[in-house]
Coordinates of C-alpha atoms and ligand atoms in Angstrom, one line a residue:
X106 CA 40.9 -3.9 -18.6
X107 CA 41.3 -6.7 -16.1
X108 CA 39.0 -9.6 -15.8
X109 CA 36.9 -9.3 -12.5
X110 CA 34.3 -11.5 -10.9
X111 CA 30.9 -10.6 -12.1
X112 CA 29.1 -8.5 -9.4
X113 CA 25.7 -9.5 -10.3
X114 CA 23.6 -12.6 -9.5
X115 CA 21.4 -13.8 -12.4
X116 CA 17.7 -13.9 -11.8
X117 CA 16.6 -17.4 -10.9
X118 CA 14.8 -19.2 -13.7
X119 CA 11.1 -18.4 -13.6
X120 CA 8.9 -21.3 -12.6
X121 CA 6.4 -22.3 -15.3
X122 CA 3.6 -21.4 -13.2
X123 CA 3.3 -21.3 -9.4
X124 CA 1.3 -24.2 -7.9
X125 CA -0.4 -24.9 -4.6
X126 CA 1.2 -27.4 -2.2
X127 CA -1.4 -29.8 -0.8
X128 CA -0.9 -33.1 1.0
X129 CA 2.9 -33.1 0.2
X130 CA 2.4 -32.5 -3.6
X131 CA 2.4 -29.7 -6.0
X132 CA -1.1 -29.1 -7.1
X133 CA -1.8 -27.0 -10.2
X134 CA -4.5 -24.5 -9.6
X135 CA -7.7 -25.3 -11.5
X136 CA -9.1 -21.9 -10.8
X137 CA -9.5 -19.8 -13.9
X138 CA -8.4 -16.8 -12.0
X139 CA -4.7 -16.0 -11.9
X140 CA -2.6 -13.0 -11.0
X141 CA 0.7 -11.8 -12.6
X142 CA 3.9 -12.0 -10.5
X143 CA 6.4 -9.3 -11.5
X144 CA 10.2 -9.0 -11.4
X145 CA 10.1 -5.4 -10.1
X146 CA 13.7 -4.6 -11.2
X147 CA 12.9 -5.6 -14.8
X148 CA 9.3 -4.4 -14.8
X149 CA 8.2 -7.6 -16.5
X150 CA 5.8 -10.5 -15.6
X151 CA 7.9 -13.3 -14.2
X152 CA 5.2 -15.9 -13.8
X153 CA 1.6 -16.4 -12.9
X154 CA 0.0 -17.5 -9.6
X155 CA -3.3 -19.3 -9.4
X156 CA -6.0 -17.7 -7.2
X157 CA -7.6 -20.5 -5.3
X158 CA -11.3 -21.3 -5.4
X159 CA -13.3 -22.3 -2.3
X160 CA -12.9 -26.0 -3.4
X161 CA -9.1 -25.7 -3.5
X162 CA -9.0 -24.1 -0.1
X163 CA -11.2 -26.9 1.2
X164 CA -8.9 -29.5 -0.2
X165 CA -5.9 -27.9 1.6
X166 CA -7.8 -27.7 4.9
X167 CA -8.9 -31.3 4.5
X168 CA -5.4 -32.4 3.9
X169 CA -4.2 -30.5 7.0
X170 CA -7.0 -31.8 9.1
X171 CA -6.2 -35.4 8.2
X172 CA -2.5 -35.0 8.9
X173 CA -3.2 -33.3 12.3
X174 CA -4.6 -36.6 13.7
X175 CA -1.3 -38.4 13.8
X176 CA 1.0 -35.3 13.9
X177 CA -0.5 -34.2 17.2
X178 CA 0.5 -37.5 18.8
X179 CA 4.0 -37.6 17.5
X180 CA 6.6 -37.4 20.2
X181 CA 8.2 -34.1 21.2
X182 CA 11.6 -35.7 20.3
X183 CA 10.3 -36.5 16.8
X184 CA 8.9 -33.0 16.3
X185 CA 12.1 -31.3 17.5
X186 CA 14.2 -33.5 15.2
X187 CA 12.1 -32.3 12.3
X188 CA 12.6 -28.7 13.4
X189 CA 16.4 -29.2 13.7
X190 CA 16.5 -30.8 10.2
X191 CA 14.4 -27.9 8.8
X192 CA 16.7 -25.4 10.4
X193 CA 19.7 -27.0 8.6
X194 CA 17.9 -27.2 5.3
X195 CA 16.8 -23.5 5.4
X196 CA 20.4 -22.6 6.2
X197 CA 21.7 -24.6 3.3
X198 CA 19.2 -23.1 0.9
X199 CA 19.2 -19.5 2.2
X200 CA 20.8 -18.1 -1.0
X201 CA 18.2 -19.8 -3.1
X202 CA 15.5 -18.4 -0.9
X203 CA 17.0 -14.9 -0.9
X204 CA 17.3 -15.0 -4.8
X205 CA 13.6 -15.8 -5.0
X206 CA 12.7 -13.0 -2.6
X207 CA 14.8 -10.5 -4.6
X208 CA 13.4 -11.7 -7.9
X209 CA 9.7 -11.1 -6.8
X210 CA 9.9 -8.5 -4.1
X211 CA 12.9 -6.4 -5.4
X212 CA 14.8 -5.9 -2.1
X213 CA 18.6 -6.2 -2.4
X214 CA 20.1 -9.6 -1.9
X215 CA 21.9 -8.8 1.4
X216 CA 18.6 -7.6 2.8
X217 CA 16.8 -10.8 1.5
X218 CA 19.5 -12.9 3.2
X219 CA 18.9 -10.9 6.4
X220 CA 15.2 -11.7 6.1
X221 CA 15.9 -15.4 5.9
X222 CA 18.2 -15.2 8.9
X223 CA 15.5 -13.5 11.0
X224 CA 13.1 -16.2 10.0
X225 CA 15.6 -18.9 11.0
X226 CA 15.8 -17.4 14.5
X227 CA 12.2 -18.4 15.1
X228 CA 12.9 -21.9 13.7
X229 CA 15.7 -22.2 16.2
X230 CA 13.4 -21.0 19.0
X231 CA 10.9 -23.7 18.0
X232 CA 13.6 -26.4 18.1
X233 CA 13.2 -26.0 21.9
X234 CA 9.6 -27.0 21.8
X235 CA 9.9 -29.8 24.5
X236 CA 11.0 -27.1 26.9
X237 CA 8.5 -24.5 25.7
X238 CA 5.5 -26.9 26.3
X239 CA 6.4 -27.8 29.8
X240 CA 3.5 -27.2 32.1
X241 CA 3.2 -26.7 35.9
X242 CA 2.6 -29.3 38.6
X243 CA 1.4 -28.8 42.2
X244 CA 1.7 -31.9 44.3
X245 CA -0.7 -32.5 47.2
X246 CA -3.1 -29.6 46.8
X247 CA -5.4 -31.8 49.0
X248 CA -5.1 -35.3 50.4
X249 CA -3.8 -37.5 47.5
X250 CA -4.7 -34.8 45.0
X251 CA -2.3 -33.2 42.5
X252 CA -3.0 -30.5 39.9
X253 CA -1.0 -30.0 36.7
X254 CA -1.3 -28.1 33.5
X255 CA -0.5 -29.2 29.9
X256 CA -0.7 -27.4 26.6
X257 CA -2.2 -29.1 23.6
X258 CA -2.3 -28.1 19.9
X259 CA -5.4 -26.5 18.3
X260 CA -5.7 -28.3 14.9
X261 CA -5.5 -26.6 11.6
X262 CA -3.9 -23.1 11.7
X263 CA -4.1 -20.7 8.8
X264 CA -1.3 -18.2 8.1
X265 CA -2.1 -15.2 5.8
X266 CA 1.0 -13.2 5.0
X267 CA 1.9 -9.9 3.3
X268 CA 4.2 -9.3 0.3
X269 CA 7.0 -7.5 2.2
X270 CA 8.6 -10.5 4.0
X271 CA 7.6 -13.6 2.0
X272 CA 9.9 -15.8 4.1
X273 CA 10.3 -14.2 7.5
X274 CA 6.6 -13.4 8.2
X275 CA 5.4 -17.0 7.6
X276 CA 8.3 -18.1 9.7
X277 CA 7.1 -16.0 12.6
X278 CA 4.3 -18.5 12.9
X279 CA 4.8 -21.9 11.1
X280 CA 7.7 -23.3 13.1
X281 CA 6.0 -22.8 16.4
X282 CA 2.6 -23.9 15.1
X283 CA 4.1 -27.1 13.7
X284 CA 6.4 -27.8 16.6
X285 CA 3.4 -27.5 18.9
X286 CA 1.6 -30.3 17.0
X287 CA -0.7 -28.3 14.7
X288 CA -1.1 -28.6 10.9
X289 CA -0.8 -25.4 8.8
X290 CA -2.3 -23.9 5.7
X291 CA -0.2 -20.9 4.5
X292 CA -1.8 -18.4 2.1
X293 CA 1.2 -16.3 1.0
X294 CA 0.9 -12.9 -0.7
X295 CA 0.0 -13.4 -4.3
X296 CA 2.7 -10.7 -5.2
X297 CA 5.7 -12.9 -4.3
X298 CA 4.5 -16.5 -3.9
X299 CA 7.5 -18.6 -5.1
X300 CA 9.5 -18.8 -1.9
X301 CA 6.7 -20.5 -0.1
X302 CA 7.0 -23.6 -2.4
X303 CA 10.7 -23.9 -1.7
X304 CA 9.9 -23.8 2.0
X305 CA 7.3 -26.5 1.5
X306 CA 9.9 -28.8 -0.2
X307 CA 12.3 -28.1 2.7
X308 CA 9.7 -29.2 5.3
X309 CA 9.2 -32.4 3.3
X310 CA 12.9 -33.1 3.1
X311 CA 13.1 -32.4 6.9
X312 CA 10.8 -35.3 7.4
X313 CA 7.5 -33.5 8.1
X314 CA 4.6 -35.8 7.2
X315 CA 2.7 -34.9 4.1
X316 CA -0.3 -32.6 4.9
X317 CA 1.1 -31.0 8.0
X318 CA 2.2 -28.0 5.9
X319 CA 0.2 -26.8 2.9
X320 CA 0.3 -23.8 0.7
X321 CA -2.7 -22.4 -1.1
X322 CA -2.3 -19.2 -3.2
X323 CA -5.1 -16.7 -3.6
X324 CA -6.8 -13.5 -2.8
X325 CA -9.9 -12.5 -0.9
X326 CA -11.8 -15.6 -2.0
X327 CA -9.2 -17.9 -0.4
X328 CA -8.9 -15.7 2.7
X329 CA -12.6 -15.6 3.2
X330 CA -12.9 -19.3 3.0
X331 CA -10.1 -19.8 5.6
X332 CA -11.9 -17.4 7.8
X333 CA -15.2 -19.3 7.7
X334 CA -14.0 -22.9 7.4
X335 CA -15.1 -24.8 10.5
X336 CA -11.9 -26.9 10.6
X337 CA -9.6 -23.8 10.8
X338 CA -9.1 -23.2 14.5
X339 CA -6.7 -20.2 14.4
X340 CA -5.7 -17.5 12.0
X341 CA -2.4 -15.6 12.0
X342 CA -2.6 -12.6 9.7
X343 CA -0.1 -9.9 8.8
X344 CA -0.9 -7.1 6.4
X345 CA -2.4 -3.6 6.2
X346 CA -4.7 -2.3 8.9
X347 CA -8.0 -2.3 7.1
X348 CA -7.6 -6.0 6.1
X349 CA -6.2 -6.9 9.6
X350 CA -9.3 -5.4 11.2
X351 CA -11.5 -7.3 8.7
X352 CA -9.7 -10.6 9.3
X353 CA -9.9 -10.2 13.1
X354 CA -13.6 -9.4 13.1
X355 CA -14.6 -12.1 10.6
X356 CA -12.4 -14.7 12.1
X357 CA -13.6 -14.0 15.7
X358 CA -17.2 -14.0 14.5
X359 CA -16.6 -17.5 13.2
X360 CA -15.2 -18.6 16.6
X361 CA -11.6 -18.6 15.7
X362 CA -8.6 -17.5 17.6
X363 CA -7.1 -14.6 15.7
X364 CA -3.9 -12.6 15.8
X365 CA -4.0 -9.9 13.1
X366 CA -0.9 -7.7 12.8
X367 CA -1.6 -4.5 10.8
X368 CA 0.1 -1.5 9.3
X369 CA 2.4 1.1 10.8
X370 CA 3.7 4.6 10.9
X371 CA 6.9 4.4 12.9
X372 CA 8.3 7.6 14.5
X373 CA 11.9 8.1 15.4
X374 CA 12.3 10.9 18.0
X375 CA 15.7 12.7 18.0
X376 CA 16.5 14.7 21.1
X377 CA 18.9 17.7 20.8
X378 CA 21.6 15.8 22.8
X379 CA 21.6 12.8 20.4
X380 CA 24.7 11.7 18.4
X381 CA 23.6 13.2 15.1
X382 CA 25.8 11.0 13.0
X383 CA 24.4 7.9 14.6
X384 CA 20.8 9.3 14.2
X385 CA 21.4 10.2 10.5
X386 CA 22.8 6.8 9.7
X387 CA 19.9 5.2 11.5
X388 CA 17.3 7.3 9.7
X389 CA 18.7 6.5 6.3
X390 CA 19.0 2.7 7.0
X391 CA 15.6 2.5 8.7
X392 CA 13.8 4.8 6.3
X393 CA 15.1 3.5 2.9
X394 CA 16.2 -0.1 3.6
X395 CA 14.0 -2.5 1.6
X396 CA 12.7 0.7 -0.2
X397 CA 10.8 1.5 3.0
X398 CA 8.6 -1.5 2.5
X399 CA 9.0 -2.7 6.1
X400 CA 6.4 -2.6 8.8
X401 CA 9.2 -1.5 11.1
X402 CA 10.6 1.2 8.7
X403 CA 11.0 4.6 10.1
X404 CA 8.7 7.0 8.2
X405 CA 8.6 10.0 10.5
X406 CA 11.5 11.8 12.1
X407 CA 10.3 13.8 15.1
X408 CA 13.2 16.2 15.6
X409 CA 13.4 18.3 18.8
X410 CA 14.8 21.8 17.9
X411 CA 17.4 23.3 17.5
X412 CA 19.0 20.3 15.7
X413 CA 16.6 19.8 12.7
X414 CA 18.6 21.8 10.2
X415 CA 21.8 20.0 11.0
X416 CA 20.1 16.5 11.0
X417 CA 18.4 17.2 7.7
X418 CA 21.7 18.3 6.2
X419 CA 23.5 15.1 7.3
X420 CA 20.6 12.9 6.1
X421 CA 20.7 14.6 2.7
X422 CA 24.4 14.0 2.4
X423 CA 24.0 10.3 3.1
X424 CA 21.1 9.9 0.7
X425 CA 23.4 11.2 -2.1
X426 CA 25.6 8.2 -1.6
X427 CA 22.9 5.6 -1.9
X428 CA 22.9 3.5 -5.0
X429 CA 19.4 2.5 -6.3
X430 CA 19.2 -0.5 -8.6
X431 CA 18.5 -4.1 -9.3
X432 CA 18.8 -6.0 -6.0
X433 CA 21.0 -8.7 -7.8
X434 CA 23.7 -6.1 -8.3
X435 CA 25.6 -4.4 -5.5
X436 CA 23.0 -1.7 -4.7
X437 CA 21.7 -0.2 -1.5
X438 CA 18.0 -0.1 -2.4
X439 CA 15.9 -1.9 -4.9
X440 CA 12.6 -1.1 -6.7
X441 CA 9.1 -1.0 -5.3
X442 CA 7.0 -4.2 -5.6
X443 CA 4.7 -3.1 -8.4
X444 CA 4.3 -0.2 -10.7
X445 CA 0.9 0.6 -9.1
X446 CA 2.5 0.8 -5.7
X447 CA 5.4 2.9 -6.9
X448 CA 3.0 5.4 -8.5
X449 CA 0.9 5.5 -5.3
X450 CA 4.0 6.2 -3.2
X451 CA 5.3 8.8 -5.6
X452 CA 2.0 10.6 -5.5
X453 CA 2.6 11.5 -1.8
X454 CA 5.6 13.6 -2.8
X455 CA 3.4 16.0 -4.8
X456 CA 0.7 15.8 -2.1
X457 CA 3.2 16.8 0.5
X458 CA 4.5 19.8 -1.5
X459 CA 1.0 20.9 -2.2
X460 CA 0.2 20.8 1.5
X461 CA 3.2 23.0 2.3
X462 CA 6.0 20.5 3.1
X463 CA 9.6 21.1 1.7
X464 CA 10.8 18.4 -0.7
X465 CA 14.5 18.2 0.3
X466 CA 15.3 15.1 -1.8
X467 CA 13.0 14.1 -4.7
X468 CA 13.3 10.4 -5.6
X469 CA 11.3 10.7 -8.8
X470 CA 13.4 10.3 -11.9
X471 CA 16.2 8.5 -10.0
X472 CA 19.0 7.1 -12.2
X473 CA 18.7 3.4 -11.2
X474 CA 21.3 0.7 -12.0
X475 CA 18.8 -1.5 -13.6
X476 CA 16.3 -1.9 -16.4
X477 CA 14.5 1.3 -17.4
X478 CA 11.1 -0.5 -17.0
X479 CA 11.8 -1.3 -13.3
X480 CA 9.5 0.1 -10.6
X481 CA 12.0 2.7 -9.4
X482 CA 11.6 5.5 -6.9
X483 CA 14.7 6.9 -5.2
X484 CA 14.9 7.8 -1.5
X485 CA 12.9 11.0 -0.8
X486 CA 13.0 13.4 2.1
X487 CA 10.2 15.8 3.1
X488 CA 10.9 18.5 5.7
X489 CA 8.5 20.7 7.7
X490 CA 5.7 18.1 7.5
X491 CA 2.8 18.7 9.8
X492 CA 0.4 16.2 11.3
X493 CA -2.6 17.0 9.2
X494 CA -0.8 16.4 5.9
X495 CA -1.7 13.1 4.1
X496 CA 2.1 12.3 3.9
X497 CA 1.9 12.1 7.7
X498 CA -1.5 10.6 8.3
X499 CA -1.2 7.7 5.8
X500 CA 1.0 4.7 5.8
X501 CA 3.0 5.3 2.6
X502 CA 5.1 2.1 2.7
X503 CA 7.8 3.4 0.4
X504 CA 11.1 5.3 0.5
X505 CA 9.7 8.5 1.8
X506 CA 11.0 10.0 5.1
X507 CA 9.1 12.9 6.7
X508 CA 10.6 15.3 9.2
X509 CA 8.3 16.9 11.8
X510 CA 10.0 19.6 13.8
X511 CA 8.9 20.0 17.5
X512 CA 9.8 22.2 20.4
X513 CA 10.4 19.7 23.1
X514 CA 10.1 16.1 24.5
X515 CA 6.5 16.6 25.6
X516 CA 5.4 17.7 22.1
X517 CA 7.2 14.7 20.5
X518 CA 5.6 12.2 22.9
X519 CA 2.1 13.7 22.4
X520 CA 2.5 13.4 18.6
X521 CA 3.6 9.7 18.7
X522 CA 0.9 8.8 21.2
X523 CA -1.8 10.6 19.2
X524 CA -1.0 8.5 16.1
X525 CA -3.5 5.6 15.6
X526 CA -0.6 3.2 14.7
X527 CA 1.6 1.8 17.4
X528 CA 4.0 -0.7 15.9
X529 CA 7.5 0.5 16.5
X530 CA 9.3 3.6 17.6
X531 CA 12.8 4.8 18.5
X532 CA 14.4 7.5 20.5
X533 CA 17.8 8.9 19.9
X534 CA 19.4 10.6 22.9
X535 CA 22.4 10.4 25.2
X536 CA 20.3 10.9 28.3
X537 CA 19.4 7.6 29.9
X538 CA 16.7 9.3 32.0
X539 CA 15.0 10.7 29.0
X540 CA 15.1 7.3 27.2
X541 CA 13.8 5.5 30.2
X542 CA 10.9 8.0 30.5
X543 CA 10.1 7.5 26.8
X544 CA 10.0 3.7 27.0
X545 CA 7.6 4.0 29.9
X546 CA 5.3 6.7 28.4
X547 CA 5.1 5.8 24.8
X548 CA 2.1 3.9 23.6
X549 CA 3.8 1.6 21.1
X550 CA 4.5 -2.1 21.2
X551 CA 8.3 -2.1 20.3
X552 CA 10.7 0.6 21.4
X553 CA 14.3 1.2 20.3
X554 CA 16.7 3.3 22.3
X555 CA 19.4 4.4 19.9
X556 CA 18.2 1.5 17.8
X557 CA 16.0 2.5 14.9
X558 CA 14.4 -0.9 14.0
X559 CA 13.7 -2.6 17.4
X560 CA 12.6 -6.0 16.0
X561 CA 12.6 -8.4 19.0
X562 CA 14.6 -11.6 19.1
X563 CA 12.6 -14.7 18.5
X564 CA 12.4 -15.6 22.2
X565 CA 10.5 -12.3 22.8
X566 CA 7.3 -11.5 21.1
X567 CA 6.7 -9.2 18.1
X568 CA 3.7 -7.0 17.8
X569 CA 2.4 -3.5 17.9
X570 CA -0.4 -1.7 19.8
X571 CA -3.5 0.2 18.7
X572 CA -4.3 -0.1 15.0
X573 CA -1.1 -2.1 14.4
X574 CA -2.5 -5.3 16.0
X575 CA -5.9 -6.8 16.5
X576 CA -6.1 -9.6 19.0
X577 CA -4.2 -10.1 22.2
X578 CA -1.3 -12.3 21.1
X579 CA 1.9 -11.0 19.6
X580 CA 3.9 -13.2 17.2
X581 CA 6.5 -15.8 18.4
X582 CA 8.2 -15.9 21.8
X583 CA 6.0 -17.1 24.7
X584 CA 3.0 -15.5 23.3
X585 CA 3.4 -17.5 20.0
X586 CA 3.6 -20.7 22.0
X587 CA 0.4 -19.8 23.8
X588 CA -1.4 -18.8 20.7
X589 CA -0.8 -22.1 19.0
X590 CA -1.8 -24.2 22.1
X591 CA -4.6 -24.4 24.5
X592 CA -4.1 -24.9 28.2
X593 CA -5.7 -27.8 30.1
X594 CA -5.5 -28.3 33.8
X595 CA -5.8 -31.7 35.3
X596 CA -6.9 -32.4 38.9
X597 CA -6.1 -35.9 39.8
X598 CA -6.7 -38.1 42.9
X599 CA -4.9 -41.4 43.4
X600 CA -5.7 -43.1 46.6
X601 CA -2.8 -44.4 48.6
X602 CA -2.3 -48.1 47.7
X603 CA -2.6 -48.9 51.4
X604 CA -6.3 -48.0 51.2
X605 CA -7.6 -51.3 49.9
X606 CA -7.5 -52.7 46.3
X607 CA -4.8 -55.2 45.3
X608 CA -2.3 -55.8 48.0
X609 CA 1.0 -54.5 46.5
X610 CA 2.8 -55.0 49.7
X611 CA 2.6 -51.4 51.1
X612 CA 2.4 -51.1 54.9
X613 CA -1.1 -50.2 56.1
X614 CA -1.6 -46.6 57.4
X615 CA -2.7 -46.2 61.0
Ligands
LIG3 P1 -2.3 -6.5 2.4 O1 -3.2 -6.2 3.5 O2 -2.7 -5.9 1.1 O3 -2.3 -8.1 2.1 C1 -2.0 -9.0 3.2 C2 -2.6 -10.3 2.9 O4 -4.0 -10.1 2.8 C3 -2.2 -10.9 1.5 O5 -2.1 -12.3 1.7 C4 -3.4 -10.6 0.7 O6 -3.6 -11.6 -0.4 C5 -4.6 -10.6 1.6 N1 -5.7 -9.7 1.2 C6 -5.5 -8.5 0.5 N2 -6.7 -7.9 0.4 C7 -7.6 -8.7 1.0 C8 -9.0 -8.6 1.2 N3 -9.7 -7.6 0.7 N4 -9.7 -9.5 1.9 C9 -9.0 -10.6 2.4 N5 -7.6 -10.7 2.2 C10 -7.0 -9.8 1.5 O7 -0.8 -6.1 2.8 P2 0.5 -6.1 1.8 O8 0.4 -4.9 0.9 O9 0.7 -7.5 1.3 O10 1.6 -5.9 2.9 C11 1.9 -4.6 3.4 C12 1.2 -4.2 4.6 O11 1.5 -5.2 5.6 C13 1.6 -2.9 5.2 O12 0.5 -2.2 5.7 C14 2.6 -3.3 6.4 O13 2.7 -2.3 7.4 C15 1.9 -4.5 6.8 N6 2.8 -5.3 7.6 C16 2.7 -5.4 9.0 C17 3.6 -6.1 9.7 C18 3.4 -6.1 11.2 O14 4.1 -6.9 11.8 N7 2.5 -5.4 11.8 C19 4.6 -6.9 9.1 C20 4.7 -6.8 7.7 C21 3.8 -6.1 7.0

């Protein structure tokens, strides 16, 4: 046997216990309440995370509030220098960040690295903050009167993030918030909290003054305190729809600016003229990548007959080649985030069959390349799903792809538009006119044409419609800059120096 390079990356050493990060320091939680953080590929508890009390949240907000006073007056040059330095540091530490993501979330390392790269794009966008904050100027709107607009920071901004992108989702918001002159309190998901502490250290090394970026771990207690704290001016939330709605309503009632991105049920429409190999590849990547735990995952294939039999066959062939296992090994798909979540996702397979769907591929009992105790569920495919089945109505958030067969474009469009979610959608076709019509008629915030996961670049804004977003600002891009700043318009009159006052040597007007 020849000696080969080991294919696996060892799990990063577990931290003793996760701490908060307040005022530029690690702060051990004093709260008696803690939550376990799992390594989902091993099925073991990796570490514990403190669940902050109201006092601990208050301490983080006070630290941010104090730091805001001088950060908001720091020059744009200084702020963009910090952003550039942060960009370099995240890039240098991207493997470390990816290993932490894989250890606590379970997604495969290449996917975790991709997550860091997408987050970095927003940091790069925010490096251009001097340009992004430029206002307008109208000279001479009246005699000696000029009008101009500026954008100013808000103060303390809270970010509350979900488990499925522990690096990318906070980075949708924090680089822009900070670059615009705000101070931030991040409340990451308690399921995979460790990456947020490495991010905090990188901000510190980048030269960000202590207190401008804080991390406080916790659950509903911490979120509720952030939603009612008078010093918190804006809340950026990403998570499931019921909590997004609650955060939006509670934050707004307390006078805060809120953007709350919710859950999803993304449909991919396949017209009969589509390239079926392209569509099958896309369905498999978008349905099972990150074990389906993506808000932009495709969960419903809406196939316009007569191509459903052929498409299902090609997807089944591709699923058979997927390797499920520990994300630190060379696998295509990792475990689900917790045992409880895996069991909930798996329960939909039985529910689908009971309701009359056809289980084409059953991921239960998958042979994973990893520890037996890991939270495994293989890719699963349900055909002949209909809109009243729970497998269709509910956001499953796992590796379960449903096929709904329809008779034509109009039926496909009606189905997508009737769905309460409106995060992402895709259409696969070779007919440009059909694609153009779909982009115009579909009631969804992000649309892909022969692209299954149409996540916008950082200089556009990310966000869904309907129950996938509460509030009126999407994340990053121009909308992100607007969310983290308030506009001010100045109307100024300066009398011509020839009209009296100190004689500066200007010729007198007639
Ligand atoms: P979640 O709603 O359970 O949790 C999100 C955040 O809310 C976490 O920080 C959590 O601690 C907090 N939280 C949980 N319960 C709460 C409560 N009762 N009161 C106050 N705060 C509470 O979501 P999750 O399971 O971590 O993430 C998966 C969900 O996020 C999916 O629904 C997915 O579609 C959604 N998501 C949406 C987007 C998007 O852009 N629209 C992006 C990523 C994830």
